[in-house]
XYZ file of C-alpha atoms in Angstrom:
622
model
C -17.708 41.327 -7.318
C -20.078 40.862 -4.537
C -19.345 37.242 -4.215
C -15.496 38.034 -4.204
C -15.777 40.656 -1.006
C -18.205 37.977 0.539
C -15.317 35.166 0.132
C -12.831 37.460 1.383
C -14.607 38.640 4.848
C -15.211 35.343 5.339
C -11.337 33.310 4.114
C -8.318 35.967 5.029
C -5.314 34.440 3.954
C -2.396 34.075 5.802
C -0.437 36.205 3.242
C -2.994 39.049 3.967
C -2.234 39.114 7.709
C 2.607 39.228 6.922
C 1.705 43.126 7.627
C -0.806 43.439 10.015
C 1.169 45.640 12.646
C -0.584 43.396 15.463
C 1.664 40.382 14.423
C 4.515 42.150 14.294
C 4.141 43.201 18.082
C 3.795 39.735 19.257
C 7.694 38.337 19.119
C 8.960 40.758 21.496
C 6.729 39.523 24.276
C 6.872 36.358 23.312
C 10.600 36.743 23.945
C 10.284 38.182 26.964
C 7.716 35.650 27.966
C 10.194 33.313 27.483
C 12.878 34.643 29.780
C 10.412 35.006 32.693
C 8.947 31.612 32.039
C 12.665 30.220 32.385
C 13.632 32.072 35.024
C 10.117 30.863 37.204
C 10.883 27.637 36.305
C 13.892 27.518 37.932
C 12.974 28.934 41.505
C 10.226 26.563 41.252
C 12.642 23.703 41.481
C 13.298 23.497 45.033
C 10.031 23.072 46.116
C 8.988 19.247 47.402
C 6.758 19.110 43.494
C 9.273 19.154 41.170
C 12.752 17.831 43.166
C 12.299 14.077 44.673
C 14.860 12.320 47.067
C 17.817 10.912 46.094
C 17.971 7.189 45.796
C 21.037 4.501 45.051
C 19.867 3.202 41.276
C 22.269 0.386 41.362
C 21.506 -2.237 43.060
C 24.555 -4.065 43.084
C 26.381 -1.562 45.634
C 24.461 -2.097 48.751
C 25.735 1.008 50.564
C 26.180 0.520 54.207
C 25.260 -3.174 54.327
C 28.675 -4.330 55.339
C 29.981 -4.201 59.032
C 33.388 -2.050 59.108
C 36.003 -3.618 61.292
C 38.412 -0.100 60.803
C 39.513 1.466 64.011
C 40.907 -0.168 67.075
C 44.890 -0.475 67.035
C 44.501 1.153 63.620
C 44.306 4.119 65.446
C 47.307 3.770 66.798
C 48.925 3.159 63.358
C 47.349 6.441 61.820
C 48.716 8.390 64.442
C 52.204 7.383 63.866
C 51.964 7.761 60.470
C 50.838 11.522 61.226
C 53.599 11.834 63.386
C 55.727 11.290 60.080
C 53.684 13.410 57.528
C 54.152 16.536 59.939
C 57.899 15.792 60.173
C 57.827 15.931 56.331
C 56.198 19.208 56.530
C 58.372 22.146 54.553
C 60.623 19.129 53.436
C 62.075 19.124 49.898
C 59.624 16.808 47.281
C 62.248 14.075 46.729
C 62.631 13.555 50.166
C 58.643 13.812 50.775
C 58.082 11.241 48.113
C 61.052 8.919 49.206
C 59.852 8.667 52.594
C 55.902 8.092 51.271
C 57.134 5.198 48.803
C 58.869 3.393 51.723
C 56.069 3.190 53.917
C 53.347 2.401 51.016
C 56.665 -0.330 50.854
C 56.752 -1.518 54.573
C 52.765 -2.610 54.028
C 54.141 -4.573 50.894
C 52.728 -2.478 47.810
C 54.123 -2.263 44.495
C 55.586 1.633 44.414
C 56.095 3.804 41.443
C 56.973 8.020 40.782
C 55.754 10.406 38.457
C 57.434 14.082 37.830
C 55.495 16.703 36.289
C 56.131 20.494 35.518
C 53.191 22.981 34.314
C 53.453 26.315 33.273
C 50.784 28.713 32.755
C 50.580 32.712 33.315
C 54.242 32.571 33.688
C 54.520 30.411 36.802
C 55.844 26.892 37.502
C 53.524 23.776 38.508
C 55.713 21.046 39.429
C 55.570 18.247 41.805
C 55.934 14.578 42.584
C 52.909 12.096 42.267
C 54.020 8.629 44.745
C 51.287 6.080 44.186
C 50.970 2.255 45.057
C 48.961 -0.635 43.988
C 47.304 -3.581 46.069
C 46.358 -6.213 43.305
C 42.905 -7.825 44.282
C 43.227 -11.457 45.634
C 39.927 -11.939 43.169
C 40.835 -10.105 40.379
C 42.255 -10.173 37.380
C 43.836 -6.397 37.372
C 41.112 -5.240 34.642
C 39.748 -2.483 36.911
C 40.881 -0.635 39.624
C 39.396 1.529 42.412
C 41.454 4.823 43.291
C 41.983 6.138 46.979
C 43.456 9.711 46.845
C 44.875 12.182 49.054
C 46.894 15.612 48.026
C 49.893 16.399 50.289
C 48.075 19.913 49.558
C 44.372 20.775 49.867
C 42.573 23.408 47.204
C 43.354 25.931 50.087
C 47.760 25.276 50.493
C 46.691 23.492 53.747
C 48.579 20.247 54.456
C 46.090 17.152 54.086
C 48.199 15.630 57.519
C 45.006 13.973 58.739
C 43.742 13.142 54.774
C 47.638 11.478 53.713
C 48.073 9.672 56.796
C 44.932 8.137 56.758
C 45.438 7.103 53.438
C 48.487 5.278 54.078
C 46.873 3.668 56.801
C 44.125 2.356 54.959
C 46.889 0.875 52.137
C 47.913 -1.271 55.023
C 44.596 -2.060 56.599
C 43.060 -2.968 53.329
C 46.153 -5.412 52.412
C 45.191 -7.710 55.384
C 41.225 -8.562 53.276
C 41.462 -10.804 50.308
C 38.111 -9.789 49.499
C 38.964 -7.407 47.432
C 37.662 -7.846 43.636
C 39.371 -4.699 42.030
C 42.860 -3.712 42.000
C 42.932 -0.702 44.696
C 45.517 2.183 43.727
C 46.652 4.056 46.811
C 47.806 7.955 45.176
C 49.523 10.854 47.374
C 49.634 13.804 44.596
C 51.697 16.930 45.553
C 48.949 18.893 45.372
C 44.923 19.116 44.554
C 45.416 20.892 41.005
C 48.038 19.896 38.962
C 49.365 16.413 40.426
C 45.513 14.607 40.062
C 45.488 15.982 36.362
C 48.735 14.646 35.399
C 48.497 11.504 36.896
C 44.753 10.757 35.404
C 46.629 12.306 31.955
C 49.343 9.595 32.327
C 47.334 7.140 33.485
C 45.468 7.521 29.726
C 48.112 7.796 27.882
C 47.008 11.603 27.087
C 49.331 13.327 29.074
C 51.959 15.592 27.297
C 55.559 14.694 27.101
C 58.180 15.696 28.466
C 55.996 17.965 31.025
C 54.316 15.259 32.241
C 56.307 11.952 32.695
C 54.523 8.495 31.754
C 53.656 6.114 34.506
C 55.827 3.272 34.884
C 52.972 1.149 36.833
C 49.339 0.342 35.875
C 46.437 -1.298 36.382
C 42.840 -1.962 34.855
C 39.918 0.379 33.775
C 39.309 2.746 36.615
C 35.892 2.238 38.266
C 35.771 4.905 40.906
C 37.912 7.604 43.219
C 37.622 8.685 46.707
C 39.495 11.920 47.735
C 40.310 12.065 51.260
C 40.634 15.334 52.204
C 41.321 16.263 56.235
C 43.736 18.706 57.134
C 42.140 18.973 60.830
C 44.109 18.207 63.819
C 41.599 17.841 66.017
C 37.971 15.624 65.508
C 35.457 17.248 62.851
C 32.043 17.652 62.558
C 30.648 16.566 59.467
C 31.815 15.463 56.199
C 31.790 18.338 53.082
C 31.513 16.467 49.768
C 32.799 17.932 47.016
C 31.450 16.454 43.401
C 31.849 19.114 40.343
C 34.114 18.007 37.654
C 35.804 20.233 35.154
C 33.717 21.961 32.530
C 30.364 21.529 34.599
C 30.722 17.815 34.101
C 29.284 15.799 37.208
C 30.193 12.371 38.656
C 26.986 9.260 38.397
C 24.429 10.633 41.315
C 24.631 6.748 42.626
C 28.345 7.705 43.545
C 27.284 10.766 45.611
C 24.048 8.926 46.871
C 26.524 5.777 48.421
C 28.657 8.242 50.391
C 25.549 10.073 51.816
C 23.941 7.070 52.390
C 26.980 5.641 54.166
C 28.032 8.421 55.904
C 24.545 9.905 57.139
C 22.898 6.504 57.764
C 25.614 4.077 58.804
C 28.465 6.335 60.622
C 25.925 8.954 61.828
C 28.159 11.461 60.164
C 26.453 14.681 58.929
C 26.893 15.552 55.469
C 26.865 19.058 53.875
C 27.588 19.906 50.053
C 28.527 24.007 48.181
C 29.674 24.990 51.657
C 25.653 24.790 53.701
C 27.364 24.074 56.224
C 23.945 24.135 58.131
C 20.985 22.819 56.441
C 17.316 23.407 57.771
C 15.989 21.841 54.340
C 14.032 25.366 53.718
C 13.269 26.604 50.238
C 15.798 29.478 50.765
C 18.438 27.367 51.933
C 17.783 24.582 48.666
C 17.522 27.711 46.377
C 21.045 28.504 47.872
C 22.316 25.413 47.451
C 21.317 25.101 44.051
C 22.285 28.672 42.755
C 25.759 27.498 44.454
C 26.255 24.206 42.082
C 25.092 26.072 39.698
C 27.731 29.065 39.763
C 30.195 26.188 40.567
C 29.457 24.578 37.352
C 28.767 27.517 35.184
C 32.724 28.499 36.185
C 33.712 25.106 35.410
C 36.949 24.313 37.280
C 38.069 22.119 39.605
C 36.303 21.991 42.960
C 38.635 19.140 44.126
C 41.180 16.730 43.119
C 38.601 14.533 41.906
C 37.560 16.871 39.258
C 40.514 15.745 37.357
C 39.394 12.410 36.653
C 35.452 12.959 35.584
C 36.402 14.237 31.940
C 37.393 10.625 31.694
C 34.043 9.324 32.898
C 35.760 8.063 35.653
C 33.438 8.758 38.685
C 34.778 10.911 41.631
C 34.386 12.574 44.709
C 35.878 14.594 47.609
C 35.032 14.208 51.364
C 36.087 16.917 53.585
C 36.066 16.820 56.833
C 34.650 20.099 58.328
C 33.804 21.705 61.755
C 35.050 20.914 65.687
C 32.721 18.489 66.926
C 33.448 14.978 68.222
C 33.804 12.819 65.045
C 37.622 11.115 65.138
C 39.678 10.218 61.958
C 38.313 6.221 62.392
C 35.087 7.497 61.739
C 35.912 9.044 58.530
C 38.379 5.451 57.750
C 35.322 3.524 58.409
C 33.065 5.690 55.582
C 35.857 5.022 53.260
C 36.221 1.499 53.671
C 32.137 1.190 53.482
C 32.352 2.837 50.494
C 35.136 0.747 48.711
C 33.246 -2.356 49.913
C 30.206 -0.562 48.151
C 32.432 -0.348 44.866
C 33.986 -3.587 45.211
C 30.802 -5.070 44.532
C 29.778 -3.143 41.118
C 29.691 -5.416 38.490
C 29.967 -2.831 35.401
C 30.800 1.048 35.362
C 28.295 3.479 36.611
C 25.584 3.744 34.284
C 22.081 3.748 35.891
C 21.843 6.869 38.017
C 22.020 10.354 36.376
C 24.746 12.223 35.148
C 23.220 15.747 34.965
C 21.548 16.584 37.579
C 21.101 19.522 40.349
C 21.736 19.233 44.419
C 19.894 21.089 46.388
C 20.288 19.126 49.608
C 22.065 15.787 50.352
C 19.326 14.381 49.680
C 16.876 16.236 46.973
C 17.750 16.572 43.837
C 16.468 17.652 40.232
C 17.430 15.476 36.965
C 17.963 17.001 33.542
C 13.928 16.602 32.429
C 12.723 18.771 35.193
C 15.704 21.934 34.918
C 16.778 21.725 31.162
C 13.288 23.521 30.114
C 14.324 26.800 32.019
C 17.590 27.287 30.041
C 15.805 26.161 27.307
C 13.100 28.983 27.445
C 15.996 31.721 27.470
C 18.011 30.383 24.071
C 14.684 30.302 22.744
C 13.920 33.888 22.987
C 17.003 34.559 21.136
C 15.756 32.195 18.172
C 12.500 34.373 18.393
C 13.895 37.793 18.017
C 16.208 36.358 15.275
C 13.202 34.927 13.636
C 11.489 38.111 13.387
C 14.435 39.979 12.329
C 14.784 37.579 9.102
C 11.090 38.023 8.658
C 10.989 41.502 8.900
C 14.294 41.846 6.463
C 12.221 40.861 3.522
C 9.820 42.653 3.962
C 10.038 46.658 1.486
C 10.911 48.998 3.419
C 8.249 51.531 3.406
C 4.784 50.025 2.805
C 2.761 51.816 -0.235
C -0.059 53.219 0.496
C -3.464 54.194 -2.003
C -3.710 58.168 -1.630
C -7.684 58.965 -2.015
C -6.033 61.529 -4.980
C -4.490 59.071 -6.737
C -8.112 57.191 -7.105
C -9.342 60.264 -8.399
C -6.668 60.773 -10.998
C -7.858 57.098 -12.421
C -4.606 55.245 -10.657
C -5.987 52.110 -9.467
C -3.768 50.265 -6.497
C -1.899 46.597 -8.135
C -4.560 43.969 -6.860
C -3.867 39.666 -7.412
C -6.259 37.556 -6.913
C -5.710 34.514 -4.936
C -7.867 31.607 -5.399
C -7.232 28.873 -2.725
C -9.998 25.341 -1.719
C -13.034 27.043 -3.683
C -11.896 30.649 -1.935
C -11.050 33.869 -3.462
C -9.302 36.845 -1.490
C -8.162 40.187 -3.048
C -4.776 40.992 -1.687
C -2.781 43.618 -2.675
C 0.679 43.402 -4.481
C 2.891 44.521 -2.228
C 1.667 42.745 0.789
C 3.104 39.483 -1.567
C 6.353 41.294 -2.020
C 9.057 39.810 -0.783
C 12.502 41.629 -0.913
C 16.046 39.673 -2.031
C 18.252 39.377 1.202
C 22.000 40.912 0.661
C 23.400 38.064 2.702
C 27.242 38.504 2.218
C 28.131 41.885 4.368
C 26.142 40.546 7.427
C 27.654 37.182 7.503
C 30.766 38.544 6.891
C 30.489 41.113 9.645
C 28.979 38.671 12.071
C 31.780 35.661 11.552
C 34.250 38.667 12.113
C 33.321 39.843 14.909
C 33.131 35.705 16.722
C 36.594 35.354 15.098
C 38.120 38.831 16.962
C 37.157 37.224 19.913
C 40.126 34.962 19.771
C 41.982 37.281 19.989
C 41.504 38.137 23.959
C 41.391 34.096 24.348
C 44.870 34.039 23.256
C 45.676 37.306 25.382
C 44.277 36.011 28.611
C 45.540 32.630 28.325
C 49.342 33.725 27.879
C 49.893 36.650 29.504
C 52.081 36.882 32.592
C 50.350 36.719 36.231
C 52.421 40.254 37.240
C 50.253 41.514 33.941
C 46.941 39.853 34.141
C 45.178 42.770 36.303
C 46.284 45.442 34.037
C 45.330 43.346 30.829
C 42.041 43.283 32.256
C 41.594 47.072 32.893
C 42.948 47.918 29.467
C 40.476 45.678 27.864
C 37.924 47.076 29.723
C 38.673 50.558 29.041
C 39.103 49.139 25.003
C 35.235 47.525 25.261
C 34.016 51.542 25.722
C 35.168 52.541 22.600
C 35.802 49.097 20.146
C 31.827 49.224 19.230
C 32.496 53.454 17.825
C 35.516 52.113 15.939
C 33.939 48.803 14.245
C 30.315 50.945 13.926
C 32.886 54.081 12.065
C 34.620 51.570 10.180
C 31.432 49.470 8.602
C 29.422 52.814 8.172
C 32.397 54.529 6.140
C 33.494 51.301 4.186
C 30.838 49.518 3.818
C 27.408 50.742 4.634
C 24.971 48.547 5.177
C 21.447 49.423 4.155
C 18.499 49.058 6.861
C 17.565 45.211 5.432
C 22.061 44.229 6.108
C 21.505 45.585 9.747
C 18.943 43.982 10.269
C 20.457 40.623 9.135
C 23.555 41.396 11.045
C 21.176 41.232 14.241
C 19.784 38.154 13.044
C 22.608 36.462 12.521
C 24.217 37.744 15.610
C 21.010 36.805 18.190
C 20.564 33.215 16.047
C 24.161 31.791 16.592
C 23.724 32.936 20.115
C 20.901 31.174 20.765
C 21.609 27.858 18.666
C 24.743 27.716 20.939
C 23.201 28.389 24.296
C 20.975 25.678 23.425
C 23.981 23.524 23.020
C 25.660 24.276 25.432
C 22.611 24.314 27.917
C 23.062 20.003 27.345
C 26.545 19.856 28.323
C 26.805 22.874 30.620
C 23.489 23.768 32.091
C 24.684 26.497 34.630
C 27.016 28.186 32.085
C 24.039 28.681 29.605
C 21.279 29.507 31.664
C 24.295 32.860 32.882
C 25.014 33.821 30.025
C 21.762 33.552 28.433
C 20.173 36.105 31.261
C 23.104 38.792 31.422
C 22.793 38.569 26.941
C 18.974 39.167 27.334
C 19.140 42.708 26.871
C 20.525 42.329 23.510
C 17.344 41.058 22.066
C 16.225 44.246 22.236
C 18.716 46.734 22.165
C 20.360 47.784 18.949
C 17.859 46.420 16.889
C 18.125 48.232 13.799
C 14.351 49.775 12.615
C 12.989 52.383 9.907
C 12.964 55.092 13.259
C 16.707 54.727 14.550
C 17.911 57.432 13.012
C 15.368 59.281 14.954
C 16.252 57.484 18.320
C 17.088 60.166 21.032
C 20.179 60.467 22.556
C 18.858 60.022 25.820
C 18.184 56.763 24.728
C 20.935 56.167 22.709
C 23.011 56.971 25.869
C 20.788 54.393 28.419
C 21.399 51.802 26.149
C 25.055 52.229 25.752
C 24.995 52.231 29.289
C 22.716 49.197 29.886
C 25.157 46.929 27.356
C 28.576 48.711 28.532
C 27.491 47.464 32.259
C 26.792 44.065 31.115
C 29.664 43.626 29.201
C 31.618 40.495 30.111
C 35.207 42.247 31.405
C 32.583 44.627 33.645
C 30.572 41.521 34.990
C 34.045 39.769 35.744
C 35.113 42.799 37.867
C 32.216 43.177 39.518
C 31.446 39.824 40.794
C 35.115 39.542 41.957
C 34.097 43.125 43.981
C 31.067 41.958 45.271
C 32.528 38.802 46.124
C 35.967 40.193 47.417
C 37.906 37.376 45.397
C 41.677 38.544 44.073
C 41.428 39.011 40.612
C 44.736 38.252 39.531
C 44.126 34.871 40.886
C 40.823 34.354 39.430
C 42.652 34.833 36.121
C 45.934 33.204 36.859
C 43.357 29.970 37.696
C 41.543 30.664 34.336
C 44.911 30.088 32.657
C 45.785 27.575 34.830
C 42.561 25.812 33.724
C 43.404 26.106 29.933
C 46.441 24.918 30.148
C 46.461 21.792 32.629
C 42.755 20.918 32.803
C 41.279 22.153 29.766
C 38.941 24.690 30.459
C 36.356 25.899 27.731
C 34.369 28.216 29.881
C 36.804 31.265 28.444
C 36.240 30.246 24.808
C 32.083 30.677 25.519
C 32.841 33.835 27.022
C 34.807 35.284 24.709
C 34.065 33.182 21.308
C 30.374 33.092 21.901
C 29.082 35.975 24.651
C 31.666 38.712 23.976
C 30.909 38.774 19.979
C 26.795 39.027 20.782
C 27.454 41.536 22.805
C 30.003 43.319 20.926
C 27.664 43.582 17.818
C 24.906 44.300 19.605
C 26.595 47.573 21.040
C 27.730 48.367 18.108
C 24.414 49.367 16.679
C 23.168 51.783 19.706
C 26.859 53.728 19.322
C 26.675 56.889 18.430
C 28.280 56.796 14.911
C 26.054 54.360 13.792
């Protein structure tokens, strides 16, 4: 007996310690660590350890090695043709393209049309795409380099300064035989629509009869340039413009050749998210970087050029911003750098990054150094879930040896457990391990992610004159939907303490297995979501004491969850920002229909359901 007590002071077993109450403490902090571990590790980014400067990857391009010969009588040339893009002003499309096609024409391009007619939230997106092609002198018309302008900016301003130039550089550019890839010239009605269904078309993805084919082609596209300038007067600095749809970005050496070009060879100053000043402070990265990252995280299109990234085709916008002294040659000159930089690439973008985060022109983060931070918050959803499973199996009220049941002879169930020459006493119970009733919880949980298709569908076809209202009614609905679904499992199905426990489980493990997916494709969008769902780690989870919870605290956490609720967090960034919410929605629409936009389906297939069952527990009828 002696030698028994000895082994077991001296060789606990890990079985002995599945109900020591000190274990049980641990993955709540541990969660929590996580979070604040993440959320460190991301404001630690900006600073000079852990971002590096940019640099250009591929060799090949050789930005700003070329001497640009754009300017001279060409001036003279642009400003005619701006004399005829503001006479087109207000004109009727079929006149607007007619007039576009003869001058692309008059410099001796091959011309061709596309139609196209979107609707989404009950209004009409239709325009007229005109686009040319100058076949390369050295080529054989297997890739192509694309040189875009909208007639229309993202803001309804008209590109005069962006469309004139571009038809100016069509005929400049025809003059070089140097040229080693076809060069498509593209004036697109405006910066949403036209871009996607010319890109669609040009794919053969595009969706008859909405979206007519495109009678003229060329080779595998290599690269775009948007030119966007609807100044009319001389700018300060060039904006560039580089999300794609979904959070997708274009190859950093892209971005890093129009910096390098514009900053270093033109003297042009370059600002990205709207900085339009710079002093290269840590605030002023951190703000720079929390602006790509809400940019992403929303996913749509920051440009025309976002249209063509889905299809790995790499893209970018450059704005031209400010009053300063910088003339329309200037910004000719960075574009025809840059397609001499492009010319030269002798296979598609591949060595720079494609994820990556901009915190200055010329600092940046790759995926190695950020991905950790989103990381950290899935993880402590994985945690809690993990605890929860461990926790269902265990009985539900531990047994404990009365001193009066010793005296009545009772001895307490005792196995031995004999393990590498040790011996440990451990009582039965702790060994007990409880058979999980795993049908109502994953019923309940795959439920409640299927309902959420339900306001998918809803937003996504709902007239724009309705949108606002949809949103307040489903607002108002989210106060009392968890009382209804907790009334309706309580009465019809109860679920014992081990099911609601395993409905939390199941609820915070999905959530966390797809943040950590997501946090590969869509960084920004995962790292959100993953902070405003933190609470639900935490509150709502089911224990022996919840039927003793105050109300007091049954009431702060209805209120904590209600207030992070995803219509609530909508309404209130589009308060504290002062954006329209009718067109924040009509654009969401917009975004599902023509560019197609999965940031809704997260929201409401993936974040609304967590949240939804984790108020559902901490309502008062459950």
């Amino acid at each position: 007996m002696y030698v028994i007590l000895a082994a077991c002071q001296k060789a606990p077993t890990i079985l002995a310690l599945r109900r020591d109450p000190r274990l049980q403490k641990v993955p709540p902090f541990l969660s929590v660590l996580c979070v604040i571990v993440g959320v460190v590790w991301l404001l630690l980014l900006p600073l000079n350890q852990y971002s590096r400067q940019t640099y250009i990857s591929e060799n090949a391009l050789l930005p700003g090695q070329v001497h640009t010969y754009f300017g001279g009588s060409e001036q003279s040339i642009f400003n005619a043709y701006k004399h005829e893009v503001q006479a087109l002003a207000g004109k009727e499309q079929d006149e607007i393209s007619t007039k576009i096609g003869d001058i692309f024409r008059s410099s001796g391009l091959k011309v061709a049309r596309q139609k196209y007619d979107y609707k989404a939230a009950g209004i009409e997106f239709s325009g007229e795409n005109v686009y040319s092609i100058l076949h390369a002198p050295r080529g054989d018309a297997t890739e192509a380099i694309v040189l875009v302008a909208a007639w229309r900016n993202m803001d309804g301003e008209l590109n005069q300064s962006g469309v004139a130039l571009v038809l100016t550089l069509a005929r400049y550019f025809k003059r070089w035989s140097l040229w080693s890839k076809d060069i498509i010239f593209l004036i697109t009605s405006d910066s949403k629509a036209g871009p996607q269904a010319w890109v669609d078309a040009y794919h053969d993805a595009h969706t008859s009869p909405s979206v007519a084919p495109l009678p003229l082609k060329s080779g595998a596209l290599q690269g775009v340039v948007v030119v966007d300038n609807p100044l009319n007067h001389r700018f300060e600095s060039l904006h560039i413009a580089y999300d794609g749809i979904n959070g997708q970005l274009p190859n950093l050496d892209l971005f890093n050749t129009a910096v390098s070009i514009a900053s270093g060879q033109m003297g042009i100053g370059v600002s990205l998210q709207r900085m339009w000043k710079h002093g290269d402070t840590y605030r002023e990265r951190l703000q720079t970087m929390l602006r790509g990252m809400a940019s992403q995280g929303l996913g749509h299109a920051s440009g025309p050029h976002s249209s063509f990234i889905p299809y790995h085709v790499d893209a970018i916008t450059l704005q031209a911003v400010g009053d300063g002294w910088q003339d329309e040659m200037a910004m000719g000159r960075c574009v025809e750098s840059t397609f001499r930089s492009l010319n030269n690439l002798l296979e598609h973008f591949h060595q720079s990054f494609f994820f990556y985060l901009l915190m200055q022109a010329n600092r940046f983060v790759s995926i190695g150094t950020y991905l950790p931070s989103a990381m950290l918050v899935a993880g402590s959803f994985t945690i809690m879930a993990i605890a929860l499973w461990v926790q269902s199996g265990r009985p539900p009220t531990p047994r404990i040896t009365l001193p009066e049941t010793s005296k009545k002879g009772a001895e307490p169930e005792v196995e031995v457990i004999k393990k590498d020459g040790m011996i440990a006493i451990v009582p039965r119970e702790d060994l007990t391990i409880l058979e999980r009733q795993l049908f109502l919880p994953l019923t309940f949980v795959l439920g409640v992610h299927f309902l959420g298709v339900i306001p998918l569908y809803l937003f996504n076809n709902t007239n724009r004159a309705n949108l606002p209202q949809l949103l307040l009614l489903f607002a108002v609905a989210n106060l009392v939907l968890p009382s209804v679904l907790s009334t309706f499992l309580f009465r019809y199905a109860p679920p014992t303490d081990q099911q609601r426990l395993l409905i939390k489980c199941f609820s915070l493990l999905l959530l966390g297995m797809f943040l950590a997916t997501l946090a590969t494709l869509n960084f920004s969008l995962a790292f959100f979501i993953g902070i405003l769902s933190f609470p639900l780690s935490f509150l709502g989870v089911p224990s022996p004491s919840s039927a003793h919870n105050s109300y007091s605290k049954t009431i702060i956490s209805n209120l904590v969850l209600h207030s992070l609720s995803p219509p609530v967090v909508f309404i209130a960034v589009c308060y504290f920002l002062g954006i329209d919410v009718r067109q924040v929605l009509v654009e969401a629409a917009f975004g599902w229909r023509v560019w197609g936009l999965w940031t809704q389906v997260v929201v409401w297939c993936i974040w609304w359901p967590a949240w939804l069952v984790g108020t559902v527990f901490v309502s008062p009828s459950s």
